[in-house]
Amino acid sequence: MKKILLAPSILSANFSILGKEIKNVLDAGADIIHFDVMDNHYVPNLTFGPMVLESIRKFNISCPIDVHIMAKPVDTLIPLFAKAGATFITIHPESTYHLNRTLDLIKDYGCKVGIALNPTSSIDVLDYIIEKLDLILVMSVDPGYPKQKFIFNVVKKISKIKKKIRLSKREIYVSVDGGVKMCHIYSLLKAGTDIFVMGSYIFRNSNYQFVIKKIREKINSFYIKK
């Protein structure tokens, strides 16, 4: 059974004790931290900057961090987040005029390269950049808006993306982000999801170890039934 990764989104964490919140979810069994950057321009919300990421690293958080940048223009932010401690930098194709150059910039700064696709975005862009990618983030809600419901049509999109990855013969993670709950896990696993980004579903529970254990049990039961 392959390792399915859990990536709590700290957008739902308690910001007043952010370092402690991150340590607690990692101790409870999370694998990656999902760090949402919003600029109130590309998306209608305003969140974290590179100084917050740097402070997290200084708090001895050494796990992989996926910095999902929902900002335009994006190129000037990439060096800042890379130097602050990003592992992955994931951007939206619409956030740059020259996508290949921007993806190369991420790699040049020593980070793994991610591309994020909105619910209605075409996957055709992957045909031209897939050889540069380490991660494809599939948005299952429109980015930037809180309290949205999971858009189920993205399950078909994930299946199509996995076919493209298999044809490319590259190892690329497929991550899903937005409104993901326990009832969606089987469908997403069947489609080929490797990473589950879950924010409020984890952080709204006082017992992170309990909720992450339940998510793991749900994932494991899928493979047992297969």
PDB file of N, CA and C in Angstrom, residues 10 26 46 51-53 62 78 83 110 115 117 128 137 141 145 147 150-151 187 191 194-195 201 204:
ATOM      1  N   ILE A  10      -2.817  25.331   7.389  1.00  0.00           N
ATOM      2  CA  ILE A  10      -2.768  26.145   8.603  1.00  0.00           C
ATOM      3  C   ILE A  10      -3.648  27.382   8.512  1.00  0.00           C
ATOM      4  N   LEU A  26       1.643  17.691  13.539  1.00  0.00           N
ATOM      5  CA  LEU A  26       2.723  16.803  13.096  1.00  0.00           C
ATOM      6  C   LEU A  26       2.907  15.650  14.074  1.00  0.00           C
ATOM      7  N   LEU A  46      -6.581  37.716   2.250  1.00  0.00           N
ATOM      8  CA  LEU A  46      -5.220  38.146   2.548  1.00  0.00           C
ATOM      9  C   LEU A  46      -4.697  37.295   3.695  1.00  0.00           C
ATOM     10  N   MET A  51       7.702  36.154   6.011  1.00  0.00           N
ATOM     11  CA  MET A  51       8.188  36.261   7.394  1.00  0.00           C
ATOM     12  C   MET A  51       7.503  35.260   8.316  1.00  0.00           C
ATOM     13  N   VAL A  52       6.236  34.956   8.028  1.00  0.00           N
ATOM     14  CA  VAL A  52       5.537  33.940   8.827  1.00  0.00           C
ATOM     15  C   VAL A  52       6.153  32.570   8.586  1.00  0.00           C
ATOM     16  N   LEU A  53       6.443  32.267   7.335  1.00  0.00           N
ATOM     17  CA  LEU A  53       7.089  30.997   7.025  1.00  0.00           C
ATOM     18  C   LEU A  53       8.453  30.900   7.700  1.00  0.00           C
ATOM     19  N   SER A  62      10.558  21.204  10.836  1.00  0.00           N
ATOM     20  CA  SER A  62      11.454  20.746   9.771  1.00  0.00           C
ATOM     21  C   SER A  62      10.741  19.935   8.692  1.00  0.00           C
ATOM     22  N   ILE A  78       8.578  34.302  -5.278  1.00  0.00           N
ATOM     23  CA  ILE A  78       9.215  32.980  -5.259  1.00  0.00           C
ATOM     24  C   ILE A  78      10.554  32.996  -4.524  1.00  0.00           C
ATOM     25  N   LYS A  83      13.702  31.306   0.163  1.00  0.00           N
ATOM     26  CA  LYS A  83      14.694  31.621   1.199  1.00  0.00           C
ATOM     27  C   LYS A  83      14.116  31.481   2.604  1.00  0.00           C
ATOM     28  N   GLY A 110      15.849  25.976  -5.673  1.00  0.00           N
ATOM     29  CA  GLY A 110      16.010  24.754  -4.897  1.00  0.00           C
ATOM     30  C   GLY A 110      14.737  24.166  -4.334  1.00  0.00           C
ATOM     31  N   ILE A 115       2.066  22.956  -9.524  1.00  0.00           N
ATOM     32  CA  ILE A 115       1.105  23.756 -10.289  1.00  0.00           C
ATOM     33  C   ILE A 115      -0.275  23.497  -9.700  1.00  0.00           C
ATOM     34  N   LEU A 117      -4.445  23.859 -10.138  1.00  0.00           N
ATOM     35  CA  LEU A 117      -5.499  24.001 -11.135  1.00  0.00           C
ATOM     36  C   LEU A 117      -6.828  24.249 -10.441  1.00  0.00           C
ATOM     37  N   TYR A 128       2.345  20.744 -21.642  1.00  0.00           N
ATOM     38  CA  TYR A 128       3.496  21.568 -22.000  1.00  0.00           C
ATOM     39  C   TYR A 128       4.486  21.752 -20.857  1.00  0.00           C
ATOM     40  N   LEU A 137      -1.600  20.298  -7.776  1.00  0.00           N
ATOM     41  CA  LEU A 137      -2.611  20.567  -6.753  1.00  0.00           C
ATOM     42  C   LEU A 137      -3.943  20.831  -7.451  1.00  0.00           C
ATOM     43  N   VAL A 141     -12.411  23.544  -4.580  1.00  0.00           N
ATOM     44  CA  VAL A 141     -13.242  24.732  -4.341  1.00  0.00           C
ATOM     45  C   VAL A 141     -12.583  25.870  -5.113  1.00  0.00           C
ATOM     46  N   TYR A 145     -12.108  31.760  -1.222  1.00  0.00           N
ATOM     47  CA  TYR A 145     -13.413  31.964  -0.595  1.00  0.00           C
ATOM     48  C   TYR A 145     -13.610  30.949   0.526  1.00  0.00           C
ATOM     49  N   LYS A 147     -15.496  28.573   3.527  1.00  0.00           N
ATOM     50  CA  LYS A 147     -16.721  27.799   3.777  1.00  0.00           C
ATOM     51  C   LYS A 147     -17.428  27.351   2.494  1.00  0.00           C
ATOM     52  N   PHE A 150     -17.233  21.028  -1.298  1.00  0.00           N
ATOM     53  CA  PHE A 150     -16.409  20.241  -2.213  1.00  0.00           C
ATOM     54  C   PHE A 150     -17.112  20.116  -3.567  1.00  0.00           C
ATOM     55  N   ILE A 151     -16.384  20.416  -4.648  1.00  0.00           N
ATOM     56  CA  ILE A 151     -16.920  20.294  -6.008  1.00  0.00           C
ATOM     57  C   ILE A 151     -16.560  18.906  -6.541  1.00  0.00           C
ATOM     58  N   SER A 187     -13.598   8.119  -3.067  1.00  0.00           N
ATOM     59  CA  SER A 187     -13.653   8.557  -4.468  1.00  0.00           C
ATOM     60  C   SER A 187     -12.330   9.183  -4.893  1.00  0.00           C
ATOM     61  N   ALA A 191      -9.555   7.787  -7.682  1.00  0.00           N
ATOM     62  CA  ALA A 191      -9.113   8.631  -8.795  1.00  0.00           C
ATOM     63  C   ALA A 191      -7.602   8.759  -8.854  1.00  0.00           C
ATOM     64  N   ASP A 194      -2.842  11.491  -4.007  1.00  0.00           N
ATOM     65  CA  ASP A 194      -1.701  11.119  -3.166  1.00  0.00           C
ATOM     66  C   ASP A 194      -1.632  11.932  -1.876  1.00  0.00           C
ATOM     67  N   ILE A 195      -2.125  13.173  -1.935  1.00  0.00           N
ATOM     68  CA  ILE A 195      -2.037  14.084  -0.787  1.00  0.00           C
ATOM     69  C   ILE A 195      -3.403  14.702  -0.532  1.00  0.00           C
ATOM     70  N   TYR A 201     -11.405  20.627   8.755  1.00  0.00           N
ATOM     71  CA  TYR A 201     -11.799  19.285   9.187  1.00  0.00           C
ATOM     72  C   TYR A 201     -10.872  18.760  10.283  1.00  0.00           C
ATOM     73  N   ARG A 204     -10.619  22.068  13.491  1.00  0.00           N
ATOM     74  CA  ARG A 204     -11.798  22.360  14.308  1.00  0.00           C
ATOM     75  C   ARG A 204     -11.987  21.327  15.420  1.00  0.00           C
TER      76      ARG A 204
END
